[in-house]
CSV table of C-alpha atoms in Angstrom, one decimal:
chain,number,residue,atom,x,y,z
A,1,MET,CA,138.3,128.9,29.7
A,2,ARG,CA,136.9,125.3,30.2
A,3,THR,CA,138.4,122.3,28.5
A,4,PHE,CA,135.9,119.8,27.2
A,5,VAL,CA,137.0,116.2,26.6
A,6,THR,CA,134.7,114.3,24.0
A,7,THR,CA,133.6,110.7,24.4
A,8,GLU,CA,136.0,109.9,21.5
A,9,CYS,CA,139.0,111.5,23.3
A,10,ARG,CA,138.1,109.5,26.5
A,11,LEU,CA,137.9,106.2,24.5
A,12,LYS,CA,141.3,106.8,22.9
A,13,MET,CA,142.8,107.7,26.3
A,14,HIS,CA,141.3,104.6,27.7
A,15,GLY,CA,142.7,102.5,24.9
A,16,SER,CA,146.1,103.9,25.2
A,17,GLY,CA,146.0,103.2,28.9
A,18,GLU,CA,145.1,99.6,28.3
A,19,LYS,CA,148.0,99.3,25.9
A,20,ALA,CA,150.4,101.0,28.5
A,21,ASP,CA,149.2,98.4,31.1
A,22,LEU,CA,149.7,95.5,28.5
A,23,VAL,CA,153.6,96.1,28.3
A,24,PRO,CA,154.5,95.5,31.9
A,25,ARG,CA,152.1,92.4,31.9
A,26,GLN,CA,154.0,91.0,28.8
A,27,GLN,CA,157.3,91.7,30.6
A,28,GLU,CA,156.1,90.1,33.8
A,29,ARG,CA,155.1,87.0,31.8
A,30,CYS,CA,158.4,86.9,30.1
A,31,VAL,CA,160.2,87.0,33.3
A,32,TRP,CA,158.2,84.3,34.9
A,33,ASP,CA,158.4,82.1,31.9
A,34,SER,CA,162.2,82.4,32.0
A,35,LEU,CA,162.3,81.5,35.6
A,36,LYS,CA,160.3,78.5,35.0
A,37,LYS,CA,162.3,77.6,32.1
A,38,ALA,CA,165.6,77.9,34.0
A,39,THR,CA,164.3,75.7,37.0
A,40,PHE,CA,163.1,73.0,34.7
A,41,ILE,CA,166.3,72.8,32.5
A,42,LEU,CA,168.8,73.0,35.5
A,43,GLY,CA,166.6,70.9,37.8
A,44,SER,CA,166.3,68.1,35.2
A,45,GLY,CA,170.1,68.3,34.2
A,46,LEU,CA,171.0,67.9,37.9
A,47,LEU,CA,168.8,65.2,38.6
A,48,VAL,CA,170.1,63.2,35.5
A,49,PHE,CA,173.7,63.9,36.6
A,50,ALA,CA,173.0,62.9,40.2
A,51,ALA,CA,171.4,59.7,39.1
A,52,PHE,CA,174.4,59.0,36.7
A,53,ARG,CA,177.0,59.7,39.3
A,54,ASN,CA,175.3,57.4,41.9
A,55,SER,CA,174.9,54.7,39.3
A,56,VAL,CA,178.6,54.8,38.3
A,57,THR,CA,179.7,54.9,41.9
A,58,TRP,CA,177.6,52.0,42.8
A,59,HIS,CA,178.9,49.7,39.9
A,60,LEU,CA,182.5,50.8,40.5
A,61,GLN,CA,182.2,49.7,44.2
A,62,GLN,CA,180.4,46.5,43.4
A,63,PHE,CA,182.6,45.3,40.5
A,64,TRP,CA,186.0,46.8,41.5
A,65,GLY,CA,185.7,46.1,45.3
A,66,ALA,CA,186.1,49.8,46.1
A,67,SER,CA,185.7,50.8,49.8
A,68,GLY,CA,184.6,54.2,51.2
A,69,ASP,CA,184.2,57.1,48.8
A,70,PHE,CA,185.5,56.0,45.5
A,71,TRP,CA,186.0,59.4,43.9
A,72,GLN,CA,187.9,60.8,47.0
A,73,SER,CA,190.0,57.7,47.0
A,74,GLN,CA,190.9,58.1,43.3
A,75,TRP,CA,191.7,61.8,43.8
A,76,GLY,CA,193.9,61.2,46.7
A,77,LYS,CA,196.0,58.8,44.4
A,78,ALA,CA,196.3,61.5,41.8
A,79,TYR,CA,197.2,64.2,44.3
A,80,ASN,CA,199.9,62.0,45.9
A,81,PHE,CA,201.3,61.0,42.4
A,82,VAL,CA,202.2,64.6,41.3
A,83,GLN,CA,204.0,65.2,44.6
A,84,GLY,CA,202.9,68.8,45.2
A,85,ASN,CA,203.1,69.9,41.5
A,86,GLU,CA,199.4,71.0,41.7
A,87,TRP,CA,199.7,73.0,38.4
A,88,ILE,CA,199.8,69.5,36.6
A,89,LEU,CA,196.4,68.6,38.1
A,90,PHE,CA,195.0,72.1,37.2
A,91,PHE,CA,196.3,71.6,33.7
A,92,LEU,CA,194.9,68.2,33.3
A,93,GLY,CA,191.5,69.0,34.7
A,94,GLY,CA,191.2,72.3,33.2
A,95,MET,CA,192.5,71.6,29.7
A,96,VAL,CA,193.6,68.1,28.8
A,97,ILE,CA,190.7,66.0,30.1
A,98,PRO,CA,187.8,68.3,28.7
A,99,THR,CA,189.8,68.5,25.3
A,100,ILE,CA,190.1,64.7,25.0
A,101,ALA,CA,186.3,64.4,25.7
A,102,PHE,CA,185.7,67.0,23.0
A,103,TRP,CA,187.7,65.3,20.3
A,104,LEU,CA,186.4,61.7,21.3
A,105,LEU,CA,182.8,62.9,20.7
A,106,ASN,CA,183.6,65.0,17.6
A,107,GLY,CA,185.6,62.0,16.2
A,108,LEU,CA,182.7,59.9,16.1
A,109,LEU,CA,180.6,62.7,14.7
A,110,LEU,CA,183.1,63.4,11.9
A,111,ILE,CA,182.9,59.8,10.7
A,112,VAL,CA,179.3,60.3,10.3
A,113,ASP,CA,179.6,63.7,8.8
A,114,VAL,CA,182.4,62.6,6.3
A,115,THR,CA,180.9,59.3,5.1
A,116,GLY,CA,177.2,59.9,5.5
A,117,LYS,CA,176.8,56.7,7.2
A,118,PRO,CA,175.5,54.9,9.0
A,119,GLN,CA,171.9,55.5,8.2
A,120,ILE,CA,170.9,54.7,11.7
A,121,ILE,CA,172.4,58.1,12.8
A,122,THR,CA,171.8,60.2,9.5
A,123,ARG,CA,168.1,59.5,9.7
A,124,TYR,CA,168.0,61.9,12.8
A,125,LYS,CA,169.4,64.8,10.6
A,126,ILE,CA,167.9,68.2,11.5
A,127,GLN,CA,168.4,70.0,8.1
A,128,THR,CA,167.9,67.1,5.8
A,129,GLY,CA,169.7,67.5,2.4
A,130,ARG,CA,172.3,69.9,3.7
A,131,ASN,CA,175.8,68.8,4.6
A,132,ASN,CA,174.9,65.1,4.1
A,133,THR,CA,178.6,64.6,3.4
A,134,VAL,CA,180.9,67.5,4.4
A,135,GLU,CA,183.2,69.1,1.9
A,136,ALA,CA,186.8,68.0,2.6
A,137,VAL,CA,188.4,71.4,2.1
A,138,LYS,CA,185.8,73.1,4.1
A,139,LEU,CA,186.1,70.6,7.1
A,140,LEU,CA,189.9,70.8,7.0
A,141,GLN,CA,189.8,74.6,7.4
A,142,ALA,CA,187.3,74.2,10.3
A,143,ILE,CA,189.6,71.6,12.2
A,144,ARG,CA,192.7,73.8,11.7
A,145,THR,CA,190.8,76.8,13.1
A,146,VAL,CA,189.5,74.8,16.2
A,147,VAL,CA,193.0,73.4,16.8
A,148,PHE,CA,194.6,76.8,16.6
A,149,ASN,CA,192.0,78.2,19.0
A,150,GLN,CA,192.6,75.4,21.5
A,151,CYS,CA,196.3,75.4,21.4
A,152,PHE,CA,197.1,79.2,21.2
A,153,LEU,CA,194.0,80.7,23.1
A,154,SER,CA,192.4,78.2,25.3
A,155,PHE,CA,195.7,76.6,26.7
A,156,PRO,CA,197.2,80.1,27.6
A,157,MET,CA,193.9,81.3,29.1
A,158,ILE,CA,193.8,78.1,31.5
A,159,MET,CA,197.4,78.6,32.4
A,160,LEU,CA,196.5,82.3,33.2
A,161,MET,CA,193.6,81.1,35.1
A,162,TYR,CA,195.7,79.0,37.5
A,163,PRO,CA,197.4,82.0,39.5
A,164,ILE,CA,194.0,83.5,39.7
A,165,MET,CA,192.4,80.6,41.3
A,166,LYS,CA,195.4,80.1,43.6
A,167,TRP,CA,194.7,83.7,44.8
A,168,ARG,CA,191.1,82.9,45.2
A,169,GLY,CA,191.9,79.7,47.3
A,170,ASN,CA,193.1,76.2,46.8
A,171,PRO,CA,191.8,74.9,43.6
A,172,CYS,CA,193.8,71.6,43.8
A,173,GLY,CA,193.3,70.8,47.6
A,174,PRO,CA,193.6,67.1,48.7
A,175,GLU,CA,189.8,67.1,49.6
A,176,LEU,CA,187.2,67.0,46.9
A,177,PRO,CA,184.0,69.1,47.5
A,178,THR,CA,180.9,67.4,48.7
A,179,PHE,CA,178.6,66.0,45.9
A,180,HIS,CA,175.7,68.3,46.9
A,181,TRP,CA,178.1,71.3,46.6
A,182,VAL,CA,179.1,70.3,43.4
A,183,LEU,CA,175.4,70.3,42.2
A,184,LEU,CA,174.8,73.7,43.6
A,185,GLU,CA,178.0,75.0,41.7
A,186,LEU,CA,176.9,73.5,38.5
A,187,CYS,CA,173.6,75.2,38.7
A,188,PHE,CA,175.1,78.5,39.5
A,189,LEU,CA,177.7,78.0,36.7
A,190,GLY,CA,175.0,77.2,34.1
A,191,LEU,CA,173.0,80.4,35.0
A,192,LEU,CA,176.3,82.6,34.8
A,193,GLU,CA,177.3,81.1,31.5
A,194,GLU,CA,173.8,81.8,30.1
A,195,VAL,CA,174.1,85.5,31.1
A,196,PHE,CA,177.5,86.1,29.7
A,197,PHE,CA,177.3,84.0,26.8
A,198,TYR,CA,173.8,85.5,25.7
A,199,TYR,CA,174.9,89.1,25.8
A,200,SER,CA,178.4,88.6,24.2
A,201,HIS,CA,176.7,86.5,21.7
A,202,ARG,CA,174.2,89.4,20.9
A,203,LEU,CA,176.8,91.8,20.8
A,204,PHE,CA,178.7,89.8,18.2
A,205,HIS,CA,175.6,90.1,16.0
A,206,HIS,CA,175.8,93.8,15.9
A,207,PRO,CA,176.3,94.5,12.2
A,208,THR,CA,179.9,95.8,12.6
A,209,LEU,CA,181.0,93.0,14.9
A,210,TYR,CA,179.1,90.4,12.8
A,211,LYS,CA,180.7,91.3,9.5
A,212,HIS,CA,184.3,91.3,10.9
A,213,ILE,CA,184.1,88.6,13.5
A,214,HIS,CA,181.1,86.5,14.0
A,215,LYS,CA,180.4,85.9,10.4
A,216,LYS,CA,183.1,83.3,10.4
A,217,HIS,CA,181.0,81.2,12.7
A,218,HIS,CA,177.9,81.4,10.6
A,219,GLU,CA,179.6,80.2,7.5
A,220,TRP,CA,178.0,77.0,8.6
A,221,THR,CA,174.3,77.5,8.3
A,222,ALA,CA,173.8,73.7,8.8
A,223,PRO,CA,176.4,73.1,11.6
A,224,ILE,CA,178.4,70.0,12.6
A,225,GLY,CA,179.8,69.2,16.1
A,226,ILE,CA,183.2,70.7,15.7
A,227,ILE,CA,181.8,74.0,14.7
A,228,SER,CA,181.2,74.7,18.2
A,229,LEU,CA,184.7,76.0,18.5
A,230,TYR,CA,185.1,77.3,14.9
A,231,ALA,CA,185.2,81.0,15.5
A,232,HIS,CA,187.3,84.2,15.0
A,233,PRO,CA,190.0,84.4,17.9
A,234,VAL,CA,188.2,87.4,19.5
A,235,GLU,CA,184.8,85.5,19.6
A,236,HIS,CA,186.6,82.3,21.0
A,237,VAL,CA,188.1,84.4,23.9
A,238,PHE,CA,185.0,86.5,24.7
A,239,SER,CA,182.2,84.2,23.9
A,240,ASN,CA,183.5,80.6,24.0
A,241,MET,CA,186.2,80.9,26.8
A,242,LEU,CA,185.3,83.6,29.2
A,243,PRO,CA,181.6,82.8,29.9
A,244,PRO,CA,182.4,79.2,31.3
A,245,MET,CA,185.6,80.5,33.0
A,246,ILE,CA,184.1,83.4,35.1
A,247,GLY,CA,181.9,81.2,37.3
A,248,PRO,CA,184.7,78.9,38.7
A,249,ILE,CA,186.8,82.0,39.4
A,250,LEU,CA,183.9,83.8,41.2
A,251,LEU,CA,183.2,80.6,43.3
A,252,GLY,CA,186.8,79.6,43.9
A,253,SER,CA,185.9,76.2,42.5
A,254,HIS,CA,187.9,73.0,43.0
A,255,VAL,CA,189.7,71.7,39.8
A,256,ALA,CA,187.6,68.6,39.9
A,257,THR,CA,184.4,70.8,39.7
A,258,MET,CA,186.2,72.7,36.9
A,259,MET,CA,187.0,69.5,35.0
A,260,LEU,CA,183.4,68.4,35.1
A,261,TRP,CA,182.1,71.8,34.2
A,262,PHE,CA,184.3,72.4,31.2
A,263,THR,CA,183.7,68.8,29.9
A,264,LEU,CA,180.0,69.2,30.2
A,265,ALA,CA,180.1,72.8,28.6
A,266,LEU,CA,182.1,71.3,25.6
A,267,LEU,CA,180.0,68.2,25.2
A,268,ILE,CA,176.6,70.1,25.4
A,269,SER,CA,178.0,72.7,22.8
A,270,THR,CA,179.1,70.0,20.4
A,271,ILE,CA,175.6,68.4,20.7
A,272,SER,CA,173.9,71.8,20.1
A,273,HIS,CA,176.1,72.1,16.9
A,274,CYS,CA,175.9,68.5,15.8
A,275,GLY,CA,172.9,68.7,13.5
A,276,TYR,CA,171.5,65.3,14.6
A,277,HIS,CA,168.5,65.1,17.0
A,278,LEU,CA,169.4,61.8,18.6
A,279,PRO,CA,167.5,59.8,21.2
A,280,LEU,CA,168.2,60.5,24.8
A,281,LEU,CA,170.4,63.4,24.1
A,282,PRO,CA,169.7,67.1,24.6
A,283,SER,CA,167.8,68.7,21.9
A,284,PRO,CA,170.0,70.7,19.3
A,285,GLU,CA,166.9,72.3,17.6
A,286,PHE,CA,167.3,75.6,19.5
A,287,HIS,CA,171.0,76.4,18.4
A,288,ASP,CA,170.5,74.7,15.0
A,289,PHE,CA,167.6,77.1,14.5
A,290,HIS,CA,170.0,80.1,15.3
A,291,HIS,CA,172.3,78.9,12.5
A,292,LEU,CA,169.4,78.6,10.1
A,293,ARG,CA,167.8,81.9,10.9
A,294,PHE,CA,170.7,83.6,12.6
A,295,ASN,CA,168.6,86.4,14.3
A,296,GLN,CA,166.9,84.0,16.9
A,297,CYS,CA,168.0,81.9,19.9
A,298,PHE,CA,171.1,83.6,21.1
A,299,GLY,CA,171.5,81.7,24.6
A,300,VAL,CA,172.4,78.2,25.8
A,301,LEU,CA,169.4,77.5,28.0
A,302,GLY,CA,166.9,79.9,26.3
A,303,VAL,CA,166.1,81.6,29.6
A,304,LEU,CA,167.2,85.1,28.3
A,305,ASP,CA,165.8,84.6,25.0
A,306,ARG,CA,162.4,84.1,26.6
A,307,LEU,CA,162.9,87.1,28.8
A,308,HIS,CA,164.1,89.3,25.7
A,309,GLU,CA,161.6,87.6,23.3
A,310,THR,CA,164.4,86.7,20.9
A,311,ASP,CA,162.9,83.3,20.4
A,312,THR,CA,159.5,84.4,19.2
A,313,VAL,CA,160.0,83.2,15.6
A,314,PHE,CA,161.4,79.9,17.0
A,315,ARG,CA,158.5,79.3,19.2
A,316,ALA,CA,156.0,79.6,16.2
A,317,SER,CA,158.0,77.0,14.2
A,318,LYS,CA,157.9,73.3,13.8
A,319,GLU,CA,161.5,73.3,15.2
A,320,TYR,CA,160.1,74.4,18.5
A,321,GLU,CA,157.6,71.6,18.6
A,322,ARG,CA,160.4,69.3,18.1
A,323,HIS,CA,162.5,70.8,20.7
A,324,THR,CA,162.2,68.0,23.2
A,325,LEU,CA,164.0,64.9,24.5
A,326,LEU,CA,163.6,62.1,22.1
A,327,LEU,CA,162.7,59.1,24.0
A,328,GLY,CA,161.8,56.8,21.0
A,329,LEU,CA,163.6,55.6,17.9
A,330,THR,CA,161.3,57.3,15.4
A,331,PRO,CA,163.0,60.7,14.1
A,332,LEU,CA,160.8,63.7,15.3
A,333,LYS,CA,161.0,64.9,11.6
A,334,GLU,CA,158.7,62.1,10.8
A,335,THR,CA,156.2,62.5,13.8
A,336,ILE,CA,156.3,66.2,13.3
A,337,PRO,CA,156.9,67.0,9.8
A,338,ASP,CA,158.0,70.3,8.3
A,339,PRO,CA,155.2,72.7,6.9
A,340,PRO,CA,154.4,73.1,3.3
A,341,LYS,CA,157.3,73.9,1.0
A,342,LYS,CA,155.8,77.4,0.3
A,343,ILE,CA,155.7,78.5,3.8
A,344,GLU,CA,159.3,77.1,4.3
A,345,ALA,CA,160.6,78.8,1.3
A,346,SER,CA,159.2,82.2,2.5
A,347,CYS,CA,160.9,81.7,5.9
A,348,ASN,CA,164.2,80.9,4.2
A,349,GLN,CA,163.9,83.9,2.0
A,350,GLY,CA,163.3,86.2,5.1
A,351,SER,CA,166.5,84.6,6.5
A,352,GLU,CA,168.5,85.3,3.4
A,353,ASN,CA,167.3,89.1,3.3
A,354,LEU,CA,168.5,89.4,7.0
A,355,LYS,CA,171.7,87.9,6.2
A,356,SER,CA,172.3,90.1,3.1
A,357,TYR,CA,171.6,93.0,5.3
A,358,MET,CA,174.3,91.8,7.9
A,359,ASN,CA,176.8,91.6,4.8
């Protein structure tokens, strides 16, 4: 018996073949876009950091009369001061200095969040009309949670990290790593954090885990800086602490590199949550959109979001158009205004429907 294939069937088969070919092409494009995005973000960040480090070193040598390698000289003095108690250096570099940097930046932001002033800062607010002045009760609850997480979770984890790092090598050795090696480490650490944070974050958005754990962090749909560490204890351990800690452990990093890395991670996370798109600072639009819509933009760099297409709604929004480094003084909300109210209202309604589902 012969089988006859009609012209219509051939066309259908041809069409299905085109669709099948389209999927790998889309995936290939997503991978390529992710690689380009990672290269651009990390390259730009390292270039700015290198320029900043060289500038600071030059000024210190000029005005303070420093000779030789300024940073190595200062580290040598600190190393001799502790007289072999290297755990002190590890504690200072891994916990104390990053925490001080975190609270210095957030202290300044809290003044703006509580008072709603000065207008020179508040004009850059991303979600205008929301949290113009933060409720005192809600803020105190957030501060208590952050302090608890730092004292009873972050501190023990850093101290447990010390013997692991000693087993890996000599994290508090008298010689600092070379500047170029530090740049390479920071690049690798940034990529590792992106991987571990993205997937742990998406896991916490599973309906069961979201309801019992991650929902706490999303109480703030218009976040402020301090909310970067406002989380359930389980989330703080697995999403806030472990992603930035894994890299230094794998590389056997020097504590000076750890100090720089943890400080940068905390400051960038604070800026991502601050709610203000300020001039010359990294754009917070990406993560602010996650708090607003909650099912988009799960990563830090956005690399894996591009790969897994969890930023499609974001890339079709005005927030994406504003997701850039602000080099002028005019707020991007003015140069790139929001869409008409009806469109915005429908988007908000869709977000609320999704949130009700997660509840």
